[in-house]
């Protein structure tokens, strides 16, 4: 049996979870999320725990078992506490500014880049160079962070660009002088 799939999902205080067929809805202080799980997975809500079971020992069902349980755990954690990704912007003149319509970035192009705010996401900018992306949906937070990073990935010579906080960028040596 899947080690991850067999663990029950515990619902914390302040979060309500409803299961209707294959659709799971979680409501909490950070928002509301809903997801339809694979039709072959069985869900059981008993008190403050959700358990996921699979129909057989096929490798496909084993993979879906652990995946379904992890997705449900991420939903419950997201509506209870939320998720956060932090990006750092490095480079002379590179900066970010949070606007009502989205995030305005100056990344060395001849024009500012505007990234619209998706529903359920909140941008916070510290010191014009640290962007915090918050939201209840772990997948959406990670996707938005990846899209913003892809606007100007860190380059290997000077390290300029957008990177995740704590990300190590491998640096290359530049050209050496002629003889």
Coordinates of C-alpha atoms in Angstrom, one line a residue:
X1 CA 0.0 0.0 0.0
X2 CA 1.2 3.6 -0.7
X3 CA 2.8 5.0 2.4
X4 CA 1.6 8.5 1.6
X5 CA -1.8 7.4 0.4
X6 CA -2.6 5.4 3.5
X7 CA -2.1 8.4 5.8
X8 CA -5.4 10.2 6.6
X9 CA -5.7 14.0 5.9
X10 CA -6.4 15.7 9.2
X11 CA -8.8 18.7 8.9
X12 CA -7.6 21.5 11.3
X13 CA -10.0 23.8 13.3
X14 CA -11.6 26.5 11.3
X15 CA -11.6 24.5 8.1
X16 CA -14.7 22.8 6.7
X17 CA -14.5 20.0 4.1
X18 CA -17.4 18.6 2.1
X19 CA -17.3 15.6 -0.1
X20 CA -20.0 15.2 -2.8
X21 CA -19.2 12.2 -5.0
X22 CA -15.7 12.9 -6.4
X23 CA -15.7 16.7 -5.7
X24 CA -14.0 17.9 -2.5
X25 CA -14.6 21.5 -1.3
X26 CA -12.5 23.0 1.5
X27 CA -13.4 26.4 3.1
X28 CA -11.1 28.2 5.6
X29 CA -9.8 31.6 6.7
X30 CA -7.6 31.9 3.6
X31 CA -10.3 31.1 1.0
X32 CA -12.2 28.3 -0.7
X33 CA -10.8 25.6 -3.0
X34 CA -12.6 22.8 -4.9
X35 CA -11.2 19.9 -6.8
X36 CA -12.6 16.8 -8.6
X37 CA -10.5 13.7 -7.9
X38 CA -10.0 10.8 -10.2
X39 CA -13.2 8.7 -10.5
X40 CA -11.5 5.5 -9.5
X41 CA -10.4 6.8 -6.1
X42 CA -12.8 6.4 -3.1
X43 CA -13.0 9.2 -0.5
X44 CA -14.3 8.9 3.0
X45 CA -14.9 11.8 5.3
X46 CA -15.2 10.7 9.0
X47 CA -15.2 13.4 11.6
X48 CA -12.0 15.5 11.2
X49 CA -10.2 13.1 8.8
X50 CA -10.4 12.3 5.1
X51 CA -9.2 8.9 3.9
X52 CA -8.4 7.9 0.3
X53 CA -8.6 4.3 -0.8
X54 CA -7.8 2.6 -4.2
X55 CA -9.6 -0.2 -6.0
X56 CA -6.6 -2.4 -6.8
X57 CA -2.9 -2.8 -6.5
X58 CA -2.1 -1.7 -10.1
X59 CA 0.8 0.7 -10.4
X60 CA -1.5 3.3 -11.9
X61 CA -3.8 3.1 -8.9
X62 CA -0.9 3.2 -6.5
X63 CA 0.3 6.4 -8.1
X64 CA -3.1 8.0 -8.1
X65 CA -3.6 7.0 -4.4
X66 CA -0.6 9.0 -3.2
X67 CA -1.3 11.9 -5.6
X68 CA -4.9 12.2 -4.5
X69 CA -4.1 12.3 -0.8
X70 CA -1.3 14.9 -1.4
X71 CA -3.6 17.1 -3.4
X72 CA -6.3 17.0 -0.7
X73 CA -3.6 17.7 2.0
X74 CA -2.5 20.8 0.0
X75 CA -6.0 22.0 -0.3
X76 CA -6.6 21.8 3.4
X77 CA -3.2 23.4 4.2
X78 CA -3.9 26.2 1.7
X79 CA -7.2 27.3 3.1
X80 CA -5.9 27.0 6.6
X81 CA -2.5 28.7 6.3
X82 CA -1.9 29.5 2.7
X83 CA 1.3 29.2 0.6
X84 CA 4.1 31.6 -0.1
X85 CA 6.9 31.8 -2.7
X86 CA 9.5 34.5 -2.6
X87 CA 11.4 35.8 -5.6
X88 CA 14.5 38.1 -5.6
X89 CA 15.3 40.5 -8.4
X90 CA 19.0 41.3 -9.0
X91 CA 20.5 43.7 -11.4
X92 CA 21.1 47.4 -11.8
X93 CA 17.8 49.2 -12.4
X94 CA 15.8 45.9 -12.0
X95 CA 12.8 46.4 -9.7
X96 CA 9.2 45.5 -9.1
X97 CA 6.2 47.4 -8.0
X98 CA 2.8 46.1 -6.9
X99 CA -0.1 47.8 -8.7
X100 CA -3.9 47.2 -8.3
X101 CA -3.9 45.5 -11.8
X102 CA -0.9 43.4 -11.2
X103 CA 2.9 43.5 -10.8
X104 CA 5.0 46.0 -12.8
X105 CA 8.5 44.8 -13.4
X106 CA 11.5 46.7 -14.8
X107 CA 13.8 43.9 -16.0
X108 CA 16.3 45.7 -18.3
X109 CA 14.0 45.8 -21.3
X110 CA 13.1 49.1 -23.1
X111 CA 9.6 48.9 -21.6
X112 CA 8.1 47.8 -18.2
X113 CA 6.6 44.3 -18.1
X114 CA 3.2 44.1 -16.6
X115 CA 2.1 40.7 -15.0
X116 CA -1.6 40.7 -14.2
X117 CA -2.7 39.4 -10.8
X118 CA -4.6 36.0 -11.1
X119 CA -7.7 35.5 -9.0
X120 CA -6.7 34.2 -5.5
X121 CA -3.1 35.5 -5.6
X122 CA -1.7 38.4 -3.6
X123 CA 1.6 40.2 -4.5
X124 CA 3.8 42.0 -1.9
X125 CA 6.9 43.8 -2.8
X126 CA 9.7 44.6 -0.3
X127 CA 12.6 47.1 -1.1
X128 CA 11.6 47.0 -4.8
X129 CA 13.6 43.7 -5.2
X130 CA 11.8 41.0 -3.1
X131 CA 8.4 39.8 -4.5
X132 CA 6.2 37.6 -2.2
X133 CA 3.5 35.6 -3.9
X134 CA 0.8 34.4 -1.5
X135 CA -2.4 32.3 -2.0
X136 CA -4.3 29.3 -0.9
X137 CA -3.7 27.2 -4.1
X138 CA -0.2 25.7 -4.0
X139 CA -0.2 24.9 -7.7
X140 CA -1.2 28.4 -8.7
X141 CA 1.3 30.0 -6.4
X142 CA 4.1 27.9 -7.9
X143 CA 2.9 28.5 -11.5
X144 CA 2.8 32.3 -11.0
X145 CA 6.3 32.3 -9.4
X146 CA 7.7 30.2 -12.3
X147 CA 6.1 32.5 -14.9
X148 CA 7.5 35.6 -13.3
X149 CA 10.9 34.0 -13.1
X150 CA 10.8 33.1 -16.8
X151 CA 10.4 36.7 -17.7
X152 CA 14.1 37.2 -17.0
X153 CA 15.9 34.1 -15.8
X154 CA 19.2 34.7 -13.9
X155 CA 22.1 34.8 -16.4
X156 CA 25.3 33.0 -15.6
X157 CA 27.8 35.9 -16.1
X158 CA 26.6 38.7 -13.8
X159 CA 23.7 36.8 -12.1
X160 CA 21.2 39.5 -13.2
X161 CA 17.6 38.4 -13.4
X162 CA 14.7 37.0 -11.3
X163 CA 15.4 34.0 -9.0
X164 CA 13.8 32.1 -6.2
X165 CA 14.9 33.2 -2.7
X166 CA 17.9 31.1 -1.8
X167 CA 18.4 29.8 -5.3
X168 CA 22.1 29.3 -6.2
X169 CA 23.0 30.4 -9.7
X170 CA 26.1 28.8 -11.2
X171 CA 28.4 31.6 -12.4
X172 CA 30.7 31.4 -15.4
X173 CA 34.0 33.1 -16.0
X174 CA 33.9 35.9 -18.6
X175 CA 36.3 36.3 -21.5
X176 CA 39.9 36.4 -20.7
X177 CA 42.1 39.2 -22.2
X178 CA 44.0 38.6 -25.5
X179 CA 47.7 37.8 -25.3

